[in-house]
Amino acid sequence: MKRLRIKHLTEYLFSSTVTLQQHYLLLRPREGHDLRIESSILNITPAYQIKWYRDVFDNSLAAVTFLQASDRLTIASEVVIQHYEEAPLDFWIEPYAVNYPFAYAQADWEDLAAFQRPTFVDDQDAVSQWLLQLGLRNGSINTFELLTRLNQAIYTQFRYQIREEPGVQTPATTLNKLSGSCRDYATLFIEACRLLGLASRFVSGYLHAPATEAGNATTHAWAEVYLPGTGWKGFDPTAGKVTGTQHIAVAVSRNPETIPPVAGSFIGPNIQPKLIVNVQVNLLTG
């Protein structure tokens, strides 16, 4: 078991006073048998009211209404978690799904259908051609080997690039540039899996790594694939690895553009606020 402290600061600095509209926060890790929240502190300025609820994907979502105008918005989250998934490769797949291609059981298919439909329909030809080049559309193959080869292909063939622009690149753009951010890599992985008939979803969260120990880091993104017998299994194409205790999921979605950590708007002069984001994930002992 790992105990981790996650600090996440998001700050917007405006050159004049603005009226802040309602904001939505996805900052609280997803709890389950493999993760427990030990403590959680959320500090926000200016004055506000907050309402917590679960969205359609069971993410813990906070809706924040502000009570006064301000030239600064500060959202500071600090969470201590206990993470138990220490053997990410110790899992079991139903015999019928050990080798690809396979069809999901009818009872599962009805619930998984939305996660098999592509988000970027116009990019399917480009993704299909790429999969053919990788040799991943040519007959039977072990399902986990297929996913590992796809994960490794993105990790080794593409150049990682930090992008501060909102949203994700289309899969065709990532293939054309041979570069992208973690969210772009995850999006390409997901669209490739869906083209192969594998139910996949986008995950936003945190990564425990040397960079996040030091601070001045950002959030992370990866993908999950539904494997009969083990459920949603995480793959991180930015690292070329199966996810484990270094990955802390906060939110999942079918569409990779719908779960930013902080989303909202303001009313005021036509100005571009200065954005400060700082993520730090530290291992706790004792």
PDB file of C-alpha atoms in Angstrom:
ATOM      1  CA  MET A   1       0.000   0.000   0.000  1.00  0.00           C
ATOM      2  CA  LYS A   2       1.203   3.517  -0.880  1.00  0.00           C
ATOM      3  CA  ARG A   3       0.219   6.691   0.936  1.00  0.00           C
ATOM      4  CA  LEU A   4       0.394   9.716  -1.330  1.00  0.00           C
ATOM      5  CA  ARG A   5      -0.234  13.407  -0.788  1.00  0.00           C
ATOM      6  CA  ILE A   6      -1.568  15.242  -3.854  1.00  0.00           C
ATOM      7  CA  LYS A   7      -1.449  19.034  -4.003  1.00  0.00           C
ATOM      8  CA  HIS A   8      -3.129  20.715  -6.952  1.00  0.00           C
ATOM      9  CA  LEU A   9      -3.169  24.495  -7.351  1.00  0.00           C
ATOM     10  CA  THR A  10      -5.046  26.259 -10.152  1.00  0.00           C
ATOM     11  CA  GLU A  11      -4.963  30.048 -10.181  1.00  0.00           C
ATOM     12  CA  TYR A  12      -6.324  32.600 -12.644  1.00  0.00           C
ATOM     13  CA  LEU A  13      -5.028  36.174 -12.440  1.00  0.00           C
ATOM     14  CA  PHE A  14      -7.080  38.878 -14.183  1.00  0.00           C
ATOM     15  CA  SER A  15      -5.902  42.383 -15.047  1.00  0.00           C
ATOM     16  CA  SER A  16      -9.204  43.807 -13.760  1.00  0.00           C
ATOM     17  CA  THR A  17     -12.160  42.676 -11.656  1.00  0.00           C
ATOM     18  CA  VAL A  18     -14.458  40.144 -13.323  1.00  0.00           C
ATOM     19  CA  THR A  19     -17.650  38.306 -12.462  1.00  0.00           C
ATOM     20  CA  LEU A  20     -16.941  34.606 -12.125  1.00  0.00           C
ATOM     21  CA  GLN A  21     -19.593  32.277 -13.507  1.00  0.00           C
ATOM     22  CA  GLN A  22     -20.216  28.813 -12.097  1.00  0.00           C
ATOM     23  CA  HIS A  23     -17.152  26.549 -12.228  1.00  0.00           C
ATOM     24  CA  TYR A  24     -16.970  22.744 -12.221  1.00  0.00           C
ATOM     25  CA  LEU A  25     -14.129  20.937 -10.485  1.00  0.00           C
ATOM     26  CA  LEU A  26     -12.896  17.375 -11.042  1.00  0.00           C
ATOM     27  CA  LEU A  27     -10.156  17.123  -8.426  1.00  0.00           C
ATOM     28  CA  ARG A  28     -11.199  14.352  -6.032  1.00  0.00           C
ATOM     29  CA  PRO A  29      -9.695  10.892  -6.828  1.00  0.00           C
ATOM     30  CA  ARG A  30     -12.073   8.042  -7.653  1.00  0.00           C
ATOM     31  CA  GLU A  31     -12.443   5.846  -4.584  1.00  0.00           C
ATOM     32  CA  GLY A  32     -12.808   2.060  -4.750  1.00  0.00           C
ATOM     33  CA  HIS A  33     -11.345  -1.225  -3.543  1.00  0.00           C
ATOM     34  CA  ASP A  34      -7.899  -0.090  -4.725  1.00  0.00           C
ATOM     35  CA  LEU A  35      -7.956   3.523  -3.499  1.00  0.00           C
ATOM     36  CA  ARG A  36      -9.174   5.207  -0.311  1.00  0.00           C
ATOM     37  CA  ILE A  37      -9.163   8.899   0.524  1.00  0.00           C
ATOM     38  CA  GLU A  38      -7.675   9.504   3.967  1.00  0.00           C
ATOM     39  CA  SER A  39      -8.186  13.272   4.061  1.00  0.00           C
ATOM     40  CA  SER A  40      -9.220  16.059   1.721  1.00  0.00           C
ATOM     41  CA  ILE A  41      -8.948  19.859   1.919  1.00  0.00           C
ATOM     42  CA  LEU A  42     -10.250  22.300  -0.686  1.00  0.00           C
ATOM     43  CA  ASN A  43      -9.537  26.032  -0.387  1.00  0.00           C
ATOM     44  CA  ILE A  44     -11.144  28.437  -2.864  1.00  0.00           C
ATOM     45  CA  THR A  45     -11.173  32.227  -3.171  1.00  0.00           C
ATOM     46  CA  PRO A  46     -13.139  34.453  -3.611  1.00  0.00           C
ATOM     47  CA  ALA A  47     -16.146  33.597  -1.402  1.00  0.00           C
ATOM     48  CA  TYR A  48     -18.240  30.766  -2.807  1.00  0.00           C
ATOM     49  CA  GLN A  49     -20.889  28.112  -2.338  1.00  0.00           C
ATOM     50  CA  ILE A  50     -20.213  24.523  -3.367  1.00  0.00           C
ATOM     51  CA  LYS A  51     -22.351  21.531  -4.275  1.00  0.00           C
ATOM     52  CA  TRP A  52     -20.953  18.029  -4.709  1.00  0.00           C
ATOM     53  CA  TYR A  53     -22.590  15.365  -6.842  1.00  0.00           C
ATOM     54  CA  ARG A  54     -21.817  12.321  -9.003  1.00  0.00           C
ATOM     55  CA  ASP A  55     -21.968  12.686 -12.764  1.00  0.00           C
ATOM     56  CA  VAL A  56     -23.098  10.046 -15.264  1.00  0.00           C
ATOM     57  CA  PHE A  57     -19.687   8.280 -15.042  1.00  0.00           C
ATOM     58  CA  ASP A  58     -19.733   8.326 -11.204  1.00  0.00           C
ATOM     59  CA  ASN A  59     -17.013  11.005 -11.081  1.00  0.00           C
ATOM     60  CA  SER A  60     -17.068  13.202  -7.971  1.00  0.00           C
ATOM     61  CA  LEU A  61     -17.913  16.635  -9.370  1.00  0.00           C
ATOM     62  CA  ALA A  62     -18.026  19.957  -7.499  1.00  0.00           C
ATOM     63  CA  ALA A  63     -20.153  22.851  -8.788  1.00  0.00           C
ATOM     64  CA  VAL A  64     -18.882  26.165  -7.376  1.00  0.00           C
ATOM     65  CA  THR A  65     -20.941  29.373  -7.362  1.00  0.00           C
ATOM     66  CA  PHE A  66     -19.067  32.584  -6.517  1.00  0.00           C
ATOM     67  CA  LEU A  67     -20.558  35.244  -4.260  1.00  0.00           C
ATOM     68  CA  GLN A  68     -18.426  38.231  -5.251  1.00  0.00           C
ATOM     69  CA  ALA A  69     -16.417  39.645  -8.130  1.00  0.00           C
ATOM     70  CA  SER A  70     -12.631  39.371  -8.053  1.00  0.00           C
ATOM     71  CA  ASP A  71      -9.432  39.839 -10.037  1.00  0.00           C
ATOM     72  CA  ARG A  72      -8.141  36.447  -8.887  1.00  0.00           C
ATOM     73  CA  LEU A  73      -9.492  32.897  -8.710  1.00  0.00           C
ATOM     74  CA  THR A  74      -7.580  30.418  -6.576  1.00  0.00           C
ATOM     75  CA  ILE A  75      -8.442  26.725  -6.237  1.00  0.00           C
ATOM     76  CA  ALA A  76      -6.131  24.709  -3.977  1.00  0.00           C
ATOM     77  CA  SER A  77      -6.790  21.012  -3.361  1.00  0.00           C
ATOM     78  CA  GLU A  78      -4.811  18.762  -1.009  1.00  0.00           C
ATOM     79  CA  VAL A  79      -5.714  15.076  -0.768  1.00  0.00           C
ATOM     80  CA  VAL A  80      -4.032  12.179   1.048  1.00  0.00           C
ATOM     81  CA  ILE A  81      -4.828   8.769  -0.410  1.00  0.00           C
ATOM     82  CA  GLN A  82      -4.058   5.117   0.227  1.00  0.00           C
ATOM     83  CA  HIS A  83      -3.400   3.197  -3.009  1.00  0.00           C
ATOM     84  CA  TYR A  84      -3.467  -0.619  -2.945  1.00  0.00           C
ATOM     85  CA  GLU A  85      -3.011  -1.826  -6.552  1.00  0.00           C
ATOM     86  CA  GLU A  86       0.638  -2.905  -6.309  1.00  0.00           C
ATOM     87  CA  ALA A  87       0.585  -5.766  -8.855  1.00  0.00           C
ATOM     88  CA  PRO A  88      -0.857  -4.280 -12.061  1.00  0.00           C
ATOM     89  CA  LEU A  89       0.093  -7.321 -14.164  1.00  0.00           C
ATOM     90  CA  ASP A  90      -1.635  -9.784 -11.831  1.00  0.00           C
ATOM     91  CA  PHE A  91      -5.043  -9.999 -13.492  1.00  0.00           C
ATOM     92  CA  TRP A  92      -7.237 -12.579 -15.207  1.00  0.00           C
ATOM     93  CA  ILE A  93      -9.124 -12.419 -18.514  1.00  0.00           C
ATOM     94  CA  GLU A  94     -12.163 -14.553 -19.328  1.00  0.00           C
ATOM     95  CA  PRO A  95     -11.128 -17.467 -21.599  1.00  0.00           C
ATOM     96  CA  TYR A  96     -13.276 -16.246 -24.495  1.00  0.00           C
ATOM     97  CA  ALA A  97     -11.445 -12.883 -24.501  1.00  0.00           C
ATOM     98  CA  VAL A  98      -7.859 -14.100 -24.089  1.00  0.00           C
ATOM     99  CA  ASN A  99      -7.302 -13.890 -27.837  1.00  0.00           C
ATOM    100  CA  TYR A 100      -8.405 -11.130 -30.187  1.00  0.00           C
ATOM    101  CA  PRO A 101     -10.730 -10.825 -32.020  1.00  0.00           C
ATOM    102  CA  PHE A 102     -13.537 -11.628 -29.614  1.00  0.00           C
ATOM    103  CA  ALA A 103     -17.061 -10.336 -29.008  1.00  0.00           C
ATOM    104  CA  TYR A 104     -18.209  -9.058 -25.644  1.00  0.00           C
ATOM    105  CA  ALA A 105     -20.937 -11.049 -23.915  1.00  0.00           C
ATOM    106  CA  GLN A 106     -24.406  -9.761 -24.802  1.00  0.00           C
ATOM    107  CA  ALA A 107     -25.079  -8.605 -21.223  1.00  0.00           C
ATOM    108  CA  ASP A 108     -21.917  -6.457 -21.298  1.00  0.00           C
ATOM    109  CA  TRP A 109     -22.192  -5.292 -24.895  1.00  0.00           C
ATOM    110  CA  GLU A 110     -25.328  -3.268 -24.276  1.00  0.00           C
ATOM    111  CA  ASP A 111     -23.560  -1.245 -21.577  1.00  0.00           C
ATOM    112  CA  LEU A 112     -20.241  -1.015 -23.430  1.00  0.00           C
ATOM    113  CA  ALA A 113     -21.594   0.012 -26.838  1.00  0.00           C
ATOM    114  CA  ALA A 114     -21.078   3.738 -26.208  1.00  0.00           C
ATOM    115  CA  PHE A 115     -17.409   3.095 -25.403  1.00  0.00           C
ATOM    116  CA  GLN A 116     -16.929   1.279 -28.716  1.00  0.00           C
ATOM    117  CA  ARG A 117     -18.171   4.155 -30.894  1.00  0.00           C
ATOM    118  CA  PRO A 118     -15.450   6.498 -32.194  1.00  0.00           C
ATOM    119  CA  THR A 119     -15.394  10.111 -31.057  1.00  0.00           C
ATOM    120  CA  PHE A 120     -13.425  11.284 -34.117  1.00  0.00           C
ATOM    121  CA  VAL A 121     -15.360   9.615 -36.944  1.00  0.00           C
ATOM    122  CA  ASP A 122     -13.523  11.457 -39.713  1.00  0.00           C
ATOM    123  CA  ASP A 123     -10.163  10.092 -38.506  1.00  0.00           C
ATOM    124  CA  GLN A 124     -11.039   6.413 -38.771  1.00  0.00           C
ATOM    125  CA  ASP A 125      -9.267   5.850 -42.098  1.00  0.00           C
ATOM    126  CA  ALA A 126      -6.017   7.359 -40.782  1.00  0.00           C
ATOM    127  CA  VAL A 127      -6.172   5.273 -37.611  1.00  0.00           C
ATOM    128  CA  SER A 128      -7.010   2.135 -39.596  1.00  0.00           C
ATOM    129  CA  GLN A 129      -4.016   2.616 -41.900  1.00  0.00           C
ATOM    130  CA  TRP A 130      -1.745   3.098 -38.891  1.00  0.00           C
ATOM    131  CA  LEU A 131      -3.005  -0.119 -37.289  1.00  0.00           C
ATOM    132  CA  LEU A 132      -2.349  -1.975 -40.548  1.00  0.00           C
ATOM    133  CA  GLN A 133       1.223  -0.661 -40.551  1.00  0.00           C
ATOM    134  CA  LEU A 134       1.629  -1.961 -37.005  1.00  0.00           C
ATOM    135  CA  GLY A 135       0.352  -5.383 -38.060  1.00  0.00           C
ATOM    136  CA  LEU A 136      -2.490  -5.258 -35.533  1.00  0.00           C
ATOM    137  CA  ARG A 137      -5.319  -6.001 -37.972  1.00  0.00           C
ATOM    138  CA  ASN A 138      -3.943  -9.232 -39.377  1.00  0.00           C
ATOM    139  CA  GLY A 139      -5.597 -12.236 -37.787  1.00  0.00           C
ATOM    140  CA  SER A 140      -5.667 -13.616 -34.278  1.00  0.00           C
ATOM    141  CA  ILE A 141      -3.417 -12.287 -31.532  1.00  0.00           C
ATOM    142  CA  ASN A 142      -3.309 -12.494 -27.734  1.00  0.00           C
ATOM    143  CA  THR A 143      -5.480  -9.633 -26.472  1.00  0.00           C
ATOM    144  CA  PHE A 144      -3.006  -8.362 -23.889  1.00  0.00           C
ATOM    145  CA  GLU A 145      -0.164  -8.577 -26.404  1.00  0.00           C
ATOM    146  CA  LEU A 146      -2.198  -6.497 -28.856  1.00  0.00           C
ATOM    147  CA  LEU A 147      -2.789  -3.793 -26.251  1.00  0.00           C
ATOM    148  CA  THR A 148       0.842  -3.876 -25.139  1.00  0.00           C
ATOM    149  CA  ARG A 149       2.091  -3.479 -28.711  1.00  0.00           C
ATOM    150  CA  LEU A 150      -0.306  -0.583 -29.310  1.00  0.00           C
ATOM    151  CA  ASN A 151       0.761   1.063 -26.045  1.00  0.00           C
ATOM    152  CA  GLN A 152       4.441   0.640 -26.888  1.00  0.00           C
ATOM    153  CA  ALA A 153       4.002   1.864 -30.471  1.00  0.00           C
ATOM    154  CA  ILE A 154       2.719   5.240 -29.298  1.00  0.00           C
ATOM    155  CA  TYR A 155       5.415   5.464 -26.635  1.00  0.00           C
ATOM    156  CA  THR A 156       8.285   4.696 -29.025  1.00  0.00           C
ATOM    157  CA  GLN A 157       7.114   6.233 -32.318  1.00  0.00           C
ATOM    158  CA  PHE A 158       5.888   9.615 -31.094  1.00  0.00           C
ATOM    159  CA  ARG A 159       7.571  12.613 -29.479  1.00  0.00           C
ATOM    160  CA  TYR A 160       6.047  13.801 -26.229  1.00  0.00           C
ATOM    161  CA  GLN A 161       5.164  17.494 -26.207  1.00  0.00           C
ATOM    162  CA  ILE A 162       3.612  19.632 -23.472  1.00  0.00           C
ATOM    163  CA  ARG A 163       0.633  21.516 -24.893  1.00  0.00           C
ATOM    164  CA  GLU A 164      -1.102  24.279 -22.952  1.00  0.00           C
ATOM    165  CA  GLU A 165      -3.919  24.690 -25.470  1.00  0.00           C
ATOM    166  CA  PRO A 166      -7.318  23.378 -24.279  1.00  0.00           C
ATOM    167  CA  GLY A 167      -8.808  20.196 -25.699  1.00  0.00           C
ATOM    168  CA  VAL A 168      -7.107  17.330 -27.488  1.00  0.00           C
ATOM    169  CA  GLN A 169      -5.539  16.862 -30.905  1.00  0.00           C
ATOM    170  CA  THR A 170      -7.477  14.710 -33.319  1.00  0.00           C
ATOM    171  CA  PRO A 171      -5.916  11.268 -33.833  1.00  0.00           C
ATOM    172  CA  ALA A 172      -5.085  12.187 -37.442  1.00  0.00           C
ATOM    173  CA  THR A 173      -3.226  15.292 -36.247  1.00  0.00           C
ATOM    174  CA  THR A 174      -1.196  13.246 -33.759  1.00  0.00           C
ATOM    175  CA  LEU A 175      -0.365  10.704 -36.485  1.00  0.00           C
ATOM    176  CA  ASN A 176       0.620  13.475 -38.879  1.00  0.00           C
ATOM    177  CA  LYS A 177       2.804  15.351 -36.387  1.00  0.00           C
ATOM    178  CA  LEU A 178       4.145  12.202 -34.692  1.00  0.00           C
ATOM    179  CA  SER A 179       3.928  14.155 -31.447  1.00  0.00           C
ATOM    180  CA  GLY A 180       1.452  15.113 -28.775  1.00  0.00           C
ATOM    181  CA  SER A 181       0.697  15.476 -25.099  1.00  0.00           C
ATOM    182  CA  CYS A 182      -0.433  12.728 -22.736  1.00  0.00           C
ATOM    183  CA  ARG A 183      -4.085  13.481 -23.484  1.00  0.00           C
ATOM    184  CA  ASP A 184      -3.376  13.287 -27.239  1.00  0.00           C
ATOM    185  CA  TYR A 185      -1.629   9.929 -26.804  1.00  0.00           C
ATOM    186  CA  ALA A 186      -4.533   8.583 -24.751  1.00  0.00           C
ATOM    187  CA  THR A 187      -7.030   9.793 -27.353  1.00  0.00           C
ATOM    188  CA  LEU A 188      -5.181   8.031 -30.182  1.00  0.00           C
ATOM    189  CA  PHE A 189      -4.941   4.830 -28.117  1.00  0.00           C
ATOM    190  CA  ILE A 190      -8.681   4.936 -27.372  1.00  0.00           C
ATOM    191  CA  GLU A 191      -9.726   5.570 -30.959  1.00  0.00           C
ATOM    192  CA  ALA A 192      -7.477   2.711 -32.140  1.00  0.00           C
ATOM    193  CA  CYS A 193      -9.029   0.358 -29.590  1.00  0.00           C
ATOM    194  CA  ARG A 194     -12.548   1.355 -30.586  1.00  0.00           C
ATOM    195  CA  LEU A 195     -11.752   0.744 -34.231  1.00  0.00           C
ATOM    196  CA  LEU A 196     -10.728  -2.768 -33.161  1.00  0.00           C
ATOM    197  CA  GLY A 197     -14.031  -3.211 -31.299  1.00  0.00           C
ATOM    198  CA  LEU A 198     -12.557  -2.849 -27.800  1.00  0.00           C
ATOM    199  CA  ALA A 199     -14.482  -0.700 -25.329  1.00  0.00           C
ATOM    200  CA  SER A 200     -12.217   2.134 -24.165  1.00  0.00           C
ATOM    201  CA  ARG A 201     -12.469   5.308 -22.129  1.00  0.00           C
ATOM    202  CA  PHE A 202     -10.395   8.382 -21.267  1.00  0.00           C
ATOM    203  CA  VAL A 203      -8.944   8.892 -17.778  1.00  0.00           C
ATOM    204  CA  SER A 204      -7.765  12.147 -16.211  1.00  0.00           C
ATOM    205  CA  GLY A 205      -5.777  12.123 -12.996  1.00  0.00           C
ATOM    206  CA  TYR A 206      -2.380  12.369 -11.378  1.00  0.00           C
ATOM    207  CA  LEU A 207       0.945  10.585 -11.793  1.00  0.00           C
ATOM    208  CA  HIS A 208       3.417   9.896  -9.000  1.00  0.00           C
ATOM    209  CA  ALA A 209       6.829  10.381 -10.608  1.00  0.00           C
ATOM    210  CA  PRO A 210      10.064  12.313  -9.936  1.00  0.00           C
ATOM    211  CA  ALA A 211       8.641  15.345 -11.757  1.00  0.00           C
ATOM    212  CA  THR A 212       5.518  15.448  -9.587  1.00  0.00           C
ATOM    213  CA  GLU A 213       7.575  14.894  -6.413  1.00  0.00           C
ATOM    214  CA  ALA A 214       9.421  18.119  -7.225  1.00  0.00           C
ATOM    215  CA  GLY A 215       6.257  20.096  -8.011  1.00  0.00           C
ATOM    216  CA  ASN A 216       5.491  22.477 -10.877  1.00  0.00           C
ATOM    217  CA  ALA A 217       3.892  19.523 -12.683  1.00  0.00           C
ATOM    218  CA  THR A 218       0.474  19.147 -14.300  1.00  0.00           C
ATOM    219  CA  THR A 219      -2.286  16.557 -14.372  1.00  0.00           C
ATOM    220  CA  HIS A 220      -1.919  13.381 -16.416  1.00  0.00           C
ATOM    221  CA  ALA A 221      -4.099  11.382 -18.814  1.00  0.00           C
ATOM    222  CA  TRP A 222      -4.257   7.757 -19.946  1.00  0.00           C
ATOM    223  CA  ALA A 223      -6.732   5.182 -21.254  1.00  0.00           C
ATOM    224  CA  GLU A 224      -8.689   2.238 -19.914  1.00  0.00           C
ATOM    225  CA  VAL A 225      -9.904  -0.794 -21.864  1.00  0.00           C
ATOM    226  CA  TYR A 226     -12.673  -3.097 -20.687  1.00  0.00           C
ATOM    227  CA  LEU A 227     -11.331  -6.664 -20.450  1.00  0.00           C
ATOM    228  CA  PRO A 228     -13.838  -9.367 -19.454  1.00  0.00           C
ATOM    229  CA  GLY A 229     -12.784 -10.942 -16.181  1.00  0.00           C
ATOM    230  CA  THR A 230     -10.778  -7.972 -14.905  1.00  0.00           C
ATOM    231  CA  GLY A 231     -12.905  -4.941 -15.843  1.00  0.00           C
ATOM    232  CA  TRP A 232     -11.454  -1.566 -16.803  1.00  0.00           C
ATOM    233  CA  LYS A 233      -7.680  -1.919 -17.204  1.00  0.00           C
ATOM    234  CA  GLY A 234      -5.427   1.119 -17.520  1.00  0.00           C
ATOM    235  CA  PHE A 235      -2.803   1.672 -20.234  1.00  0.00           C
ATOM    236  CA  ASP A 236      -0.520   4.717 -20.275  1.00  0.00           C
ATOM    237  CA  PRO A 237       0.925   5.266 -23.779  1.00  0.00           C
ATOM    238  CA  THR A 238       2.973   8.238 -22.540  1.00  0.00           C
ATOM    239  CA  ALA A 239       5.028   5.794 -20.466  1.00  0.00           C
ATOM    240  CA  GLY A 240       4.318   2.633 -22.478  1.00  0.00           C
ATOM    241  CA  LYS A 241       3.147   0.864 -19.307  1.00  0.00           C
ATOM    242  CA  VAL A 242       0.139  -0.693 -17.658  1.00  0.00           C
ATOM    243  CA  THR A 243      -1.120   1.626 -14.923  1.00  0.00           C
ATOM    244  CA  GLY A 244      -0.421   0.887 -11.257  1.00  0.00           C
ATOM    245  CA  THR A 245      -0.109   2.683  -7.930  1.00  0.00           C
ATOM    246  CA  GLN A 246       1.723   5.578  -9.590  1.00  0.00           C
ATOM    247  CA  HIS A 247      -1.501   6.453 -11.433  1.00  0.00           C
ATOM    248  CA  ILE A 248      -4.327   8.127  -9.480  1.00  0.00           C
ATOM    249  CA  ALA A 249      -7.550   8.379 -11.475  1.00  0.00           C
ATOM    250  CA  VAL A 250      -9.795  11.391 -10.855  1.00  0.00           C
ATOM    251  CA  ALA A 251     -12.330  11.228 -13.681  1.00  0.00           C
ATOM    252  CA  VAL A 252     -13.299   8.995 -16.600  1.00  0.00           C
ATOM    253  CA  SER A 253     -15.300   9.774 -19.717  1.00  0.00           C
ATOM    254  CA  ARG A 254     -16.214   8.439 -23.133  1.00  0.00           C
ATOM    255  CA  ASN A 255     -15.198  11.780 -24.674  1.00  0.00           C
ATOM    256  CA  PRO A 256     -11.656  13.000 -23.852  1.00  0.00           C
ATOM    257  CA  GLU A 257     -12.670  16.671 -24.087  1.00  0.00           C
ATOM    258  CA  THR A 258     -15.323  16.637 -21.356  1.00  0.00           C
ATOM    259  CA  ILE A 259     -13.370  16.194 -18.111  1.00  0.00           C
ATOM    260  CA  PRO A 260     -10.906  19.063 -17.548  1.00  0.00           C
ATOM    261  CA  PRO A 261      -9.913  19.471 -13.859  1.00  0.00           C
ATOM    262  CA  VAL A 262     -11.333  23.013 -13.778  1.00  0.00           C
ATOM    263  CA  ALA A 263     -13.964  24.383 -16.157  1.00  0.00           C
ATOM    264  CA  GLY A 264     -15.858  27.658 -16.055  1.00  0.00           C
ATOM    265  CA  SER A 265     -16.178  31.164 -17.449  1.00  0.00           C
ATOM    266  CA  PHE A 266     -16.243  34.808 -16.425  1.00  0.00           C
ATOM    267  CA  ILE A 267     -17.917  38.062 -17.434  1.00  0.00           C
ATOM    268  CA  GLY A 268     -15.674  41.067 -17.870  1.00  0.00           C
ATOM    269  CA  PRO A 269     -13.320  42.852 -20.252  1.00  0.00           C
ATOM    270  CA  ASN A 270     -11.998  40.933 -23.245  1.00  0.00           C
ATOM    271  CA  ILE A 271      -8.812  39.828 -21.496  1.00  0.00           C
ATOM    272  CA  GLN A 272      -6.758  36.652 -21.322  1.00  0.00           C
ATOM    273  CA  PRO A 273      -6.124  35.741 -17.684  1.00  0.00           C
ATOM    274  CA  LYS A 274      -2.782  34.457 -16.548  1.00  0.00           C
ATOM    275  CA  LEU A 275      -3.065  30.768 -15.634  1.00  0.00           C
ATOM    276  CA  ILE A 276      -0.918  29.099 -12.986  1.00  0.00           C
ATOM    277  CA  VAL A 277      -1.108  25.325 -12.462  1.00  0.00           C
ATOM    278  CA  ASN A 278       1.047  23.424 -10.008  1.00  0.00           C
ATOM    279  CA  VAL A 279       0.685  19.727  -9.209  1.00  0.00           C
ATOM    280  CA  GLN A 280       2.780  17.906  -6.623  1.00  0.00           C
ATOM    281  CA  VAL A 281       2.448  14.220  -5.673  1.00  0.00           C
ATOM    282  CA  ASN A 282       4.582  13.013  -2.759  1.00  0.00           C
ATOM    283  CA  LEU A 283       5.055   9.603  -1.196  1.00  0.00           C
ATOM    284  CA  LEU A 284       4.291   9.578   2.543  1.00  0.00           C
ATOM    285  CA  THR A 285       5.982   7.198   4.972  1.00  0.00           C
ATOM    286  CA  GLY A 286       4.870   6.042   8.374  1.00  0.00           C
TER     287      GLY A 286
END
